């Protein structure tokens, strides 16, 4: 790989841990495939006053609602 200052670097392993829109992955020419589900989610952490035993999941007309341990 050639850097902006003209120097070259080489490695047997490159980790591109810079997110979903990785510039390193893009520069390396590694393609991705994806699609939009046209959905969103809300994720929260809650504390329970008593043991909840197990998770709960409900399939509602607007989409699933889940409480997971």
mmCIF file of C-alpha atoms in Angstrom:
data_model
loop_
_atom_site.group_PDB
_atom_site.id
_atom_site.type_symbol
_atom_site.label_atom_id
_atom_site.label_comp_id
_atom_site.label_asym_id
_atom_site.label_seq_id
_atom_site.Cartn_x
_atom_site.Cartn_y
_atom_site.Cartn_z
ATOM 1 C CA UNK A 1 0.000 0.000 0.000
ATOM 2 C CA UNK A 2 1.281 3.453 -0.837
ATOM 3 C CA UNK A 3 0.732 6.167 1.762
ATOM 4 C CA UNK A 4 -0.010 9.800 0.973
ATOM 5 C CA UNK A 5 3.652 10.732 1.600
ATOM 6 C CA UNK A 6 4.750 8.232 -1.074
ATOM 7 C CA UNK A 7 6.144 5.613 1.305
ATOM 8 C CA UNK A 8 5.082 2.001 0.929
ATOM 9 C CA UNK A 9 4.032 -0.466 3.605
ATOM 10 C CA UNK A 10 3.491 -4.226 3.390
ATOM 11 C CA UNK A 11 2.006 -6.743 5.835
ATOM 12 C CA UNK A 12 0.774 -10.322 5.823
ATOM 13 C CA UNK A 13 -2.319 -9.295 7.785
ATOM 14 C CA UNK A 14 -4.339 -6.090 7.765
ATOM 15 C CA UNK A 15 -7.177 -5.599 10.232
ATOM 16 C CA UNK A 16 -9.693 -3.014 9.056
ATOM 17 C CA UNK A 17 -11.605 -2.352 12.272
ATOM 18 C CA UNK A 18 -12.843 1.078 11.274
ATOM 19 C CA UNK A 19 -16.587 0.432 11.093
ATOM 20 C CA UNK A 20 -19.313 -0.506 8.667
ATOM 21 C CA UNK A 21 -18.180 2.031 6.058
ATOM 22 C CA UNK A 22 -14.533 0.985 6.267
ATOM 23 C CA UNK A 23 -12.222 3.131 4.168
ATOM 24 C CA UNK A 24 -9.537 0.426 4.420
ATOM 25 C CA UNK A 25 -11.914 -2.248 3.111
ATOM 26 C CA UNK A 26 -12.959 0.092 0.319
ATOM 27 C CA UNK A 27 -9.345 0.864 -0.647
ATOM 28 C CA UNK A 28 -8.502 -2.847 -0.617
ATOM 29 C CA UNK A 29 -11.317 -3.428 -3.120
ATOM 30 C CA UNK A 30 -13.269 -5.810 -0.875
ATOM 31 C CA UNK A 31 -16.927 -5.670 -1.867
ATOM 32 C CA UNK A 32 -19.879 -5.870 0.494
ATOM 33 C CA UNK A 33 -23.484 -6.772 -0.084
ATOM 34 C CA UNK A 34 -26.352 -5.410 1.965
ATOM 35 C CA UNK A 35 -29.933 -4.327 1.925
ATOM 36 C CA UNK A 36 -32.262 -2.040 3.821
ATOM 37 C CA UNK A 37 -34.941 -3.700 5.935
ATOM 38 C CA UNK A 38 -36.786 -0.375 6.331
ATOM 39 C CA UNK A 39 -36.924 -1.035 10.081
ATOM 40 C CA UNK A 40 -35.382 0.389 13.199
ATOM 41 C CA UNK A 41 -34.843 -0.896 16.700
ATOM 42 C CA UNK A 42 -34.571 0.388 20.231
ATOM 43 C CA UNK A 43 -32.150 -1.444 22.518
ATOM 44 C CA UNK A 44 -32.098 -0.772 26.266
ATOM 45 C CA UNK A 45 -30.723 -2.386 29.390
ATOM 46 C CA UNK A 46 -33.101 -2.647 32.332
ATOM 47 C CA UNK A 47 -32.751 -3.953 35.869
ATOM 48 C CA UNK A 48 -35.482 -6.220 37.248
ATOM 49 C CA UNK A 49 -36.668 -6.195 40.879
ATOM 50 C CA UNK A 50 -37.367 -9.924 40.747
ATOM 51 C CA UNK A 51 -36.216 -12.923 38.741
ATOM 52 C CA UNK A 52 -37.796 -12.890 35.280
ATOM 53 C CA UNK A 53 -37.115 -16.620 34.625
ATOM 54 C CA UNK A 54 -36.816 -16.353 30.847
ATOM 55 C CA UNK A 55 -37.089 -14.058 27.870
ATOM 56 C CA UNK A 56 -40.350 -13.002 26.287
ATOM 57 C CA UNK A 57 -41.065 -12.383 22.626
ATOM 58 C CA UNK A 58 -44.290 -11.125 21.088
ATOM 59 C CA UNK A 59 -44.970 -10.897 17.361
ATOM 60 C CA UNK A 60 -47.066 -7.795 16.873
ATOM 61 C CA UNK A 61 -48.500 -6.301 13.655
ATOM 62 C CA UNK A 62 -45.843 -3.556 13.782
ATOM 63 C CA UNK A 63 -43.046 -6.097 14.334
ATOM 64 C CA UNK A 64 -41.514 -8.249 17.068
ATOM 65 C CA UNK A 65 -41.122 -7.129 20.671
ATOM 66 C CA UNK A 66 -38.587 -9.078 22.742
ATOM 67 C CA UNK A 67 -37.287 -8.983 26.298
ATOM 68 C CA UNK A 68 -34.234 -11.223 26.492
ATOM 69 C CA UNK A 69 -32.126 -12.238 29.508
#
